[in-house]
mmCIF file of C-alpha atoms and ligand atoms in Angstrom:
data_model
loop_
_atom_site.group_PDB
_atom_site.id
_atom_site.type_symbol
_atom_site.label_atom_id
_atom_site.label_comp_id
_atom_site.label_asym_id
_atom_site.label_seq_id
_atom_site.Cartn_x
_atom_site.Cartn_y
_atom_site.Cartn_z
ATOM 1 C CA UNK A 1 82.415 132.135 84.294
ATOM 2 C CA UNK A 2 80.278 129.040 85.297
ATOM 3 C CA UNK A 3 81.589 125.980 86.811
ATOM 4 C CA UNK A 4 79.551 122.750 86.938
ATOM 5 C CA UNK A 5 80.194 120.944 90.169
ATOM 6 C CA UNK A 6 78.742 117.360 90.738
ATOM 7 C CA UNK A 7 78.123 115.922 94.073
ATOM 8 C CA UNK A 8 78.226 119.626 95.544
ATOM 9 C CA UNK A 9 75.406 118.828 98.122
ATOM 10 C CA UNK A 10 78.065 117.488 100.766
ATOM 11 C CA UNK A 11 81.648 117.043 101.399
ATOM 12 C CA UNK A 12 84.693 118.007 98.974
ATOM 13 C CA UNK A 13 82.407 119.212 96.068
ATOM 14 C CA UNK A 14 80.446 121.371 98.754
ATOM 15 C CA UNK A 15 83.726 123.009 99.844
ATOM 16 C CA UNK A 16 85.125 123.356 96.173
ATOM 17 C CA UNK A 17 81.998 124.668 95.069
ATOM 18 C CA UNK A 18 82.897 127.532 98.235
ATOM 19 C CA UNK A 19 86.204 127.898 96.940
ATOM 20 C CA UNK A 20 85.329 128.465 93.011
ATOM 21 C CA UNK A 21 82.117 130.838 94.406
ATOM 22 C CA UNK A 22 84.908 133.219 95.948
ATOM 23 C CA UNK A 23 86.841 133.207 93.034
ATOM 24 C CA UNK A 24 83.727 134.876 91.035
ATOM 25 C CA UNK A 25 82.670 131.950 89.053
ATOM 26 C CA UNK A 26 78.743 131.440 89.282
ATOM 27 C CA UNK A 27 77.872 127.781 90.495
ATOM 28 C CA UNK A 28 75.804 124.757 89.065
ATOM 29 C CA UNK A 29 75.538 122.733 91.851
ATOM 30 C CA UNK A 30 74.725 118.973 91.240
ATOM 31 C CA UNK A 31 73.129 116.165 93.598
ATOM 32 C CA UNK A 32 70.230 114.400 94.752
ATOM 33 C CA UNK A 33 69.201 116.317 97.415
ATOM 34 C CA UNK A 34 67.916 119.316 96.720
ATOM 35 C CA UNK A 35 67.681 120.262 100.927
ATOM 36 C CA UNK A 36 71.606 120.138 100.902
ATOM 37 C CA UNK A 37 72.306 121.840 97.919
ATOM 38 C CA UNK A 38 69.902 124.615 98.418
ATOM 39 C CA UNK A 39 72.470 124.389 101.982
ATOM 40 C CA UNK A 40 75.613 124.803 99.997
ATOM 41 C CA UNK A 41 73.360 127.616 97.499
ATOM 42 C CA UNK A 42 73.398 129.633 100.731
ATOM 43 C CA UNK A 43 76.774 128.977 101.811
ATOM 44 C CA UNK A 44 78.313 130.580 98.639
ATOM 45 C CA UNK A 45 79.239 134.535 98.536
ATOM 46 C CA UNK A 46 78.087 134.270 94.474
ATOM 47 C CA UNK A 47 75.046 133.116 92.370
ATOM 48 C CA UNK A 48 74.423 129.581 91.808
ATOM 49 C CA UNK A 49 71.571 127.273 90.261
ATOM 50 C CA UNK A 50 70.394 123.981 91.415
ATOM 51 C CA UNK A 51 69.979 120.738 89.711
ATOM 52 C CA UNK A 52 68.744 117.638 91.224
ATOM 53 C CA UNK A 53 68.902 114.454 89.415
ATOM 54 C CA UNK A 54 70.701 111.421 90.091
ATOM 55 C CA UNK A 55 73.815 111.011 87.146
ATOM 56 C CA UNK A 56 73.323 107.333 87.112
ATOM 57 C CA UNK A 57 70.402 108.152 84.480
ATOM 58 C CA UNK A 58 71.877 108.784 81.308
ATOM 59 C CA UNK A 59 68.751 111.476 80.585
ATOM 60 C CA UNK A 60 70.531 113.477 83.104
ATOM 61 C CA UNK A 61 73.560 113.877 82.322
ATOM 62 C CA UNK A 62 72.965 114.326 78.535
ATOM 63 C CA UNK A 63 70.417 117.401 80.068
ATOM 64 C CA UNK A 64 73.236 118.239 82.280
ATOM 65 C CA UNK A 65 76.229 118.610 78.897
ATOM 66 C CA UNK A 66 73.544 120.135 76.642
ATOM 67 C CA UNK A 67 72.444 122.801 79.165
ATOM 68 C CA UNK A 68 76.114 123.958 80.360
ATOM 69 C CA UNK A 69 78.087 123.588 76.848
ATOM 70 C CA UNK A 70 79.160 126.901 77.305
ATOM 71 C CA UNK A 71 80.580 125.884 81.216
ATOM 72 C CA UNK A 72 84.625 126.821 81.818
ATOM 73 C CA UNK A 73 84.755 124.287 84.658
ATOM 74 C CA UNK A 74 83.635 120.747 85.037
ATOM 75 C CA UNK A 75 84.648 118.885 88.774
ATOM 76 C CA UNK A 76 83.409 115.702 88.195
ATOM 77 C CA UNK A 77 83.378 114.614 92.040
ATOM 78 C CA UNK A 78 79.921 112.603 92.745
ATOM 79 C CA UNK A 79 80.874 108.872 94.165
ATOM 80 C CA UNK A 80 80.627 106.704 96.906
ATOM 81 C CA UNK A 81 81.918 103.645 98.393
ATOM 82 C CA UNK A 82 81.218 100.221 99.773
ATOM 83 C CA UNK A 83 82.908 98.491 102.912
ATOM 84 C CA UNK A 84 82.955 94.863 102.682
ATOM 85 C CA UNK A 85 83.825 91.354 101.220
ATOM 86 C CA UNK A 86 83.247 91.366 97.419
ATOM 87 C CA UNK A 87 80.824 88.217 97.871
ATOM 88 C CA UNK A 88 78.562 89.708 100.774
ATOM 89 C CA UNK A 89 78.373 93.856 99.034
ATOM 90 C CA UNK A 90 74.326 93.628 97.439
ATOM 91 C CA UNK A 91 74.583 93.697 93.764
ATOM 92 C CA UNK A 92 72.661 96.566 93.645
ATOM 93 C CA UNK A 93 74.719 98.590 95.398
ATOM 94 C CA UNK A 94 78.078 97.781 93.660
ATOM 95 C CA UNK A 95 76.209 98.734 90.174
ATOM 96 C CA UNK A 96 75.145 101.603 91.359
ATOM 97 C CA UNK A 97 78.664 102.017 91.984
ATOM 98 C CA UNK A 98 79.818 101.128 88.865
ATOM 99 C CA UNK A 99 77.512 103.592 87.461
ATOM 100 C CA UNK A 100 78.445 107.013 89.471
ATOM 101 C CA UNK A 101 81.503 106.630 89.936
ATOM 102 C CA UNK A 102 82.575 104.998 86.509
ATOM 103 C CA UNK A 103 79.837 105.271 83.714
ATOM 104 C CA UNK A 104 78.960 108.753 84.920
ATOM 105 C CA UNK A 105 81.909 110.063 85.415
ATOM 106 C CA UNK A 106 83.528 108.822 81.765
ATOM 107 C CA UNK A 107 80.413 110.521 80.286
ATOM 108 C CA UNK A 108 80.357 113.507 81.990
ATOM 109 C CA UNK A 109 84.215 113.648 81.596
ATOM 110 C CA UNK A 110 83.914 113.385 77.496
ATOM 111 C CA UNK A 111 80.807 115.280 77.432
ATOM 112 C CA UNK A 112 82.331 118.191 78.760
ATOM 113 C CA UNK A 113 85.834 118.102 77.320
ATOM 114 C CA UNK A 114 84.673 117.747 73.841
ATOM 115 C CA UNK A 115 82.239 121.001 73.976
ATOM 116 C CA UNK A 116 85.341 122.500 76.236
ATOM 117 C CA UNK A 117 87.650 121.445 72.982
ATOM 118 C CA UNK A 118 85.263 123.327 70.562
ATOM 119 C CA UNK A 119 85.381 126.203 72.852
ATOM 120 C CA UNK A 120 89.525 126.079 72.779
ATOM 121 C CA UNK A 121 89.141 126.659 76.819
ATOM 122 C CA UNK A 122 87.955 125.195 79.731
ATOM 123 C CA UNK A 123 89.214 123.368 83.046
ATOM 124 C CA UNK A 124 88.161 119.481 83.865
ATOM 125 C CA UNK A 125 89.222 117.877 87.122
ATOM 126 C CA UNK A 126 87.962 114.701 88.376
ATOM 127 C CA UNK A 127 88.048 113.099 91.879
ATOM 128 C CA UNK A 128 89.455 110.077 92.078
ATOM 129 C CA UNK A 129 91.659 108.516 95.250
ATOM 130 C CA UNK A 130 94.597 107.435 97.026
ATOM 131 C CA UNK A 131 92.869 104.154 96.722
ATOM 132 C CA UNK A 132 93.303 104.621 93.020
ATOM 133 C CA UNK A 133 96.706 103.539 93.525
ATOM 134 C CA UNK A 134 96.489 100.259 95.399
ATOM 135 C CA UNK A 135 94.475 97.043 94.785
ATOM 136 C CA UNK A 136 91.610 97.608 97.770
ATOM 137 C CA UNK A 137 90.316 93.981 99.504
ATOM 138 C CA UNK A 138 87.400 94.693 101.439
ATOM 139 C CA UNK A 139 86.359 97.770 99.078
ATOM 140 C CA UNK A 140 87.652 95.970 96.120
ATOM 141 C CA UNK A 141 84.835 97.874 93.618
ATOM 142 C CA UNK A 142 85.945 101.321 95.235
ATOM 143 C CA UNK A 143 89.421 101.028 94.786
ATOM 144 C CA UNK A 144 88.632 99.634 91.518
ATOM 145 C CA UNK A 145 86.456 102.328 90.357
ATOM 146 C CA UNK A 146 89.099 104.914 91.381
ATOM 147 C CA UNK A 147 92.028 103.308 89.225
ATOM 148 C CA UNK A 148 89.441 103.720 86.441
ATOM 149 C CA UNK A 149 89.188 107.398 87.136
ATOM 150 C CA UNK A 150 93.427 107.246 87.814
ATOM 151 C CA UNK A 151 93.865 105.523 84.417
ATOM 152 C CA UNK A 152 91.309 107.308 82.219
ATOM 153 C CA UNK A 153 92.684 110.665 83.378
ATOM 154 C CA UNK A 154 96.516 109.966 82.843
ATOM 155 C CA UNK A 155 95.287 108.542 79.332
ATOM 156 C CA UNK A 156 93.241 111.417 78.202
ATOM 157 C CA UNK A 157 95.646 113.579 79.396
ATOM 158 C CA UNK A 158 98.434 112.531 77.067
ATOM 159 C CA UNK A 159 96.148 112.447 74.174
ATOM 160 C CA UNK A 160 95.352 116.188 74.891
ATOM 161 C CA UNK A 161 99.262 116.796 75.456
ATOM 162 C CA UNK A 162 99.524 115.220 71.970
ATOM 163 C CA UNK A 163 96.592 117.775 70.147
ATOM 164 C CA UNK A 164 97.957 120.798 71.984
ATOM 165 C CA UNK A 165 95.129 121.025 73.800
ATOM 166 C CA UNK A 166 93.775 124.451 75.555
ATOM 167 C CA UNK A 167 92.285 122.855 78.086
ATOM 168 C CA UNK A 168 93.016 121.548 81.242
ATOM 169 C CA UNK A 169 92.918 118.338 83.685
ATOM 170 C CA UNK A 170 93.328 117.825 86.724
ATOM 171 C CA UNK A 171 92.936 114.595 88.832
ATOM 172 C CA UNK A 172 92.086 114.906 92.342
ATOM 173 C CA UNK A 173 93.811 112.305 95.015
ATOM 174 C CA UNK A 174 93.153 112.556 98.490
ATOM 175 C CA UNK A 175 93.224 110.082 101.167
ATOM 176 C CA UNK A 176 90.789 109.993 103.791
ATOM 177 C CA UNK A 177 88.778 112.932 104.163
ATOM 178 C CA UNK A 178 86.035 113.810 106.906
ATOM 179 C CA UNK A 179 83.160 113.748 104.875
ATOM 180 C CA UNK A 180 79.652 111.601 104.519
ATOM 181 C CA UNK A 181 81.781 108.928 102.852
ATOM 182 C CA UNK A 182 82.482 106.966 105.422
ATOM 183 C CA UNK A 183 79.093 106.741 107.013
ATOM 184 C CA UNK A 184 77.643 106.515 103.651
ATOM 185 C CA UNK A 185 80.273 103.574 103.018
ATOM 186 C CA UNK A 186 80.011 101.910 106.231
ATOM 187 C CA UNK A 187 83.573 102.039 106.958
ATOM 188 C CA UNK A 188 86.224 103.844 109.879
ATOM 189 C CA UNK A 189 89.390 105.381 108.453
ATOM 190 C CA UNK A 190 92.283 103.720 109.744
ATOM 191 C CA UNK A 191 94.059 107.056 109.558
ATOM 192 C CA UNK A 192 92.884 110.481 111.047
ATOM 193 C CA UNK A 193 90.448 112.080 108.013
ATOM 194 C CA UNK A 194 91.303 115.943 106.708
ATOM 195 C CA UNK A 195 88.591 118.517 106.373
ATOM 196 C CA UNK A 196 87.353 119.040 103.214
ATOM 197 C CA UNK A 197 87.392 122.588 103.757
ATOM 198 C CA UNK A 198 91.198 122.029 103.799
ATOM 199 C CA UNK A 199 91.279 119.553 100.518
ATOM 200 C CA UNK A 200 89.321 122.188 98.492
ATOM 201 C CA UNK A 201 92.410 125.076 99.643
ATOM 202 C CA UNK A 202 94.651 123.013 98.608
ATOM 203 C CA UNK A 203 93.221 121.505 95.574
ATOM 204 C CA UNK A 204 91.468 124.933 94.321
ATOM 205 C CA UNK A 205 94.573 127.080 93.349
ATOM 206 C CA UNK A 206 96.401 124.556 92.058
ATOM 207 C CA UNK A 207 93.521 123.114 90.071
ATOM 208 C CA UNK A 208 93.161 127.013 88.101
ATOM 209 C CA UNK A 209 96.987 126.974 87.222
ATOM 210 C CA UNK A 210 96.414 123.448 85.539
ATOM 211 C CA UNK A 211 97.960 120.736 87.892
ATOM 212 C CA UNK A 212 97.600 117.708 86.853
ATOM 213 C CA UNK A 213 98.059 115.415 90.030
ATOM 214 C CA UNK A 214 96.340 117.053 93.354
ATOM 215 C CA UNK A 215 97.612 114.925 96.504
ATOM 216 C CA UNK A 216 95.962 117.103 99.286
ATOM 217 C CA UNK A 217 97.584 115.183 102.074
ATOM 218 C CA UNK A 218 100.913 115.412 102.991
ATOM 219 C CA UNK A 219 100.839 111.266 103.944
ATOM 220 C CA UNK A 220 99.649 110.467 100.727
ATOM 221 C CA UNK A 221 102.465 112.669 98.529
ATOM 222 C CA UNK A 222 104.938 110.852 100.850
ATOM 223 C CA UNK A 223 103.709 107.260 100.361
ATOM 224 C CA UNK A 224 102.788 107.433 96.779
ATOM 225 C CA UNK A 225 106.389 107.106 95.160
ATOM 226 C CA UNK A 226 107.214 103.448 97.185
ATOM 227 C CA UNK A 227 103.301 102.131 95.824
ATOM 228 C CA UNK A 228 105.203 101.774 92.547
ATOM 229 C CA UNK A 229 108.058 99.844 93.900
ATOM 230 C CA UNK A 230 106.227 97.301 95.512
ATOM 231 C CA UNK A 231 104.716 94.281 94.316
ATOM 232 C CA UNK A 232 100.701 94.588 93.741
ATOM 233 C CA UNK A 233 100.599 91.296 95.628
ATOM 234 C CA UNK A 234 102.249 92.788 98.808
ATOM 235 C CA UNK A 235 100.199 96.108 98.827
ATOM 236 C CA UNK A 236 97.137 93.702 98.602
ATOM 237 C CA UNK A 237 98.193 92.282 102.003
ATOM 238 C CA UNK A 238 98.763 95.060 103.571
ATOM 239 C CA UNK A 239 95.928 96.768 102.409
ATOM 240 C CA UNK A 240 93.901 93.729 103.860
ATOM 241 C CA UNK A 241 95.435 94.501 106.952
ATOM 242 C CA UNK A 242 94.591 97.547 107.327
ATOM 243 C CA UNK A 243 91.016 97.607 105.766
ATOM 244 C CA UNK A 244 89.977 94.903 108.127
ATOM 245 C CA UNK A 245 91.035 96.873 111.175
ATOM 246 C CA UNK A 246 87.879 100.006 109.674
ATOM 247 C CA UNK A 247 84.520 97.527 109.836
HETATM 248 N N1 NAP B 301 85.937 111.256 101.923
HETATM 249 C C1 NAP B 301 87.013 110.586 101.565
HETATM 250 O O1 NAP B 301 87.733 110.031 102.394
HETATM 251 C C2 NAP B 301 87.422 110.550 100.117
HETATM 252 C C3 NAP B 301 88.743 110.203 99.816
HETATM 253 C C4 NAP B 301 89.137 110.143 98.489
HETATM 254 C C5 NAP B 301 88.226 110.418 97.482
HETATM 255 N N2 NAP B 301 86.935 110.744 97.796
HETATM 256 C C6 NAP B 301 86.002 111.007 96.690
HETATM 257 O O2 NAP B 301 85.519 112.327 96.784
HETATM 258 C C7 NAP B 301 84.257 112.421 96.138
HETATM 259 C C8 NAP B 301 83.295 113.167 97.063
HETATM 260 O O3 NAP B 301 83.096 112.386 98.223
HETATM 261 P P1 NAP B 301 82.920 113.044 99.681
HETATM 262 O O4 NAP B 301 83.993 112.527 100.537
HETATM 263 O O5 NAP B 301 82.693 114.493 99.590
HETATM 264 O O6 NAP B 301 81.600 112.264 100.142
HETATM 265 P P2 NAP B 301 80.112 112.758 100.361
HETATM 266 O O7 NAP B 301 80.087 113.873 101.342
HETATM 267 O O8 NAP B 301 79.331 111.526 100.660
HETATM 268 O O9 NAP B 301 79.689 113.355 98.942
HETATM 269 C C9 NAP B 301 79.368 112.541 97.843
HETATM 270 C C10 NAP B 301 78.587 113.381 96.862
HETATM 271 O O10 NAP B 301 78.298 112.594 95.698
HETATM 272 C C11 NAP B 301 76.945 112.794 95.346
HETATM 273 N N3 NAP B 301 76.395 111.636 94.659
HETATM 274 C C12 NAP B 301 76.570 110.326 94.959
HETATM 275 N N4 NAP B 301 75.864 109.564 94.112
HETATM 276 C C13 NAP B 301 75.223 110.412 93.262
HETATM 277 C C14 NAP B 301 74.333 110.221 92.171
HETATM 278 N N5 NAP B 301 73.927 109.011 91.778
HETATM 279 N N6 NAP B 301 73.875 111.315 91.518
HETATM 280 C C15 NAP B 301 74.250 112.564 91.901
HETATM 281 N N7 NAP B 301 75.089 112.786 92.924
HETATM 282 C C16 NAP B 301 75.563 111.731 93.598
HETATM 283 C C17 NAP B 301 76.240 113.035 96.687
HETATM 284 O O11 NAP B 301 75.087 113.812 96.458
HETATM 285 P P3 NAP B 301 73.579 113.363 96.819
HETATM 286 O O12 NAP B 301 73.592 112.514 98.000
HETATM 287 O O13 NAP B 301 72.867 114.684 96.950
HETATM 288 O O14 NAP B 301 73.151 112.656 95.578
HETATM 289 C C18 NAP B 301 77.267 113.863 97.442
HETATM 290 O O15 NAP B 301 77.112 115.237 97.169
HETATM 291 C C19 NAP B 301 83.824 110.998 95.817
HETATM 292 O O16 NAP B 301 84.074 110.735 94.446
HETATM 293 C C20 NAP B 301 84.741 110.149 96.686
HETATM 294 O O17 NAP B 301 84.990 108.875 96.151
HETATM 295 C C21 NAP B 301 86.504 110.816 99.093
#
């Protein structure tokens, strides 16, 4: 059983690469640095293989869906964010954006699911947010790029529903978690971060029986259900509130 993991050289796909490895399924662990993935290679009780290469290069991930058609797991977790006001972020670094954690993602996501739907098996899950939920001022492209992955996922899924398909999908939704994100983002969570050793026990089991939604913090399950009741506008100001308190 081989499971593809992308973005498993830190963080949440680190620690759900650890998870899968004890559950016997051999890991393909994806990133740009090779250092840190050859770290998580070491921490796993199972085999693995490495392979570097940055997703926003379409080469890639076409090498990456042609070499692992045969995979029974795809977590589709590489992404990053960007702290700031939409005017001042460097366009370079919201495309890049744009690309991981949109472009690459969709094409990794229909890359694998179509070879997984030839197969009749197979088990997708893709990270996307809390801040999928919620219009995000002062990360506007982050929160924007996580609806995307919100969106997509609920849409596919129904579609899938609707062709009885074998496999599954999962979407991943946790709030903050005490990874490189922040530091990488150059942001401070307003609220107090979980491990992601803890996000991958939670998400792990529940991600093998087939769950769809994965809230891994108890704050977030609680919160979700009133983001629908109130107005986009108001969440907007609060969020502003809030997000100006992490620079
Ligand atoms: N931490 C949080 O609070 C939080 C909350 C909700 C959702 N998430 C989501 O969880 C996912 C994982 O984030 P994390 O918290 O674990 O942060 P992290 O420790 O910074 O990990 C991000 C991972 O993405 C990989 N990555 C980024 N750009 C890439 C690219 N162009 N090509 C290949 N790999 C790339 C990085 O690998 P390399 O550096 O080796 O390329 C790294 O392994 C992200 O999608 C993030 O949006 C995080």
């Amino acid at each position: 059983m081989v499971a593809v993991v992308t973005g498993a050289s830190s963080g949440i796909g680190r620690e759900i690469a650890r998870a899968l490895s004890v559950r016997g399924y051999e890991l393909i662990l994806v990133g740009r640095n090779e250092k840190e993935l050859r770290r998580t290679a070491g921490l796993l009780d199972g085999p693995s293989e490495i392979r570097t290469m940055d997703l926003t290069k379409k080469e890639s991930r076409d090498s990456l869906i042609e070499e692992f058609a045969g995979a029974d797991i795809l977590v589709n977790n590489a992404g990053f964010g960007i702290f700031g006001d939409f005017l001042e972020n460097e366009e370079g670094s919201a495309e890049k954006l744009v690309e991981t954690n949109v472009i690459a993602m969709e094409h990794l996501f229909r890359g694998f699911l179509r070879n997984m739907e030839e197969r009749g098996k197979g088990r997708i899950l893709n990270v996307a947010s809390i801040a999928g939920f919620l219009p995000g001022p002062l990360m506007a492209s982050y929160y924007a790029s996580k609806a995307y992955v919100v969106r997509l996922s609920e849409g596919v899924r129904e579609e899938m529903r609707a062709r009885k398909s074998k496999v599954t999908l999962s979407l991943l939704c946790p709030g903050p978690v005490d990874t490189s994100f922040s530091d990488r983002a150059g942001v401070r969570f307003g609220l107090k971060g979980m491990s992601a050793t803890k996000v991958a026990s939670y998400c792990v089991p529940r991600f093998l029986k087939g769950r769809f939604y994965l809230f891994p913090d108890w704050r977030t399950r609680l919160v979700r259900p009133f983001l629908h009741l109130l107005p986009s506008s108001l969440l907007a100001k609060i969020a502003m509130k809030v997000q100006r308190k992490k620079s």
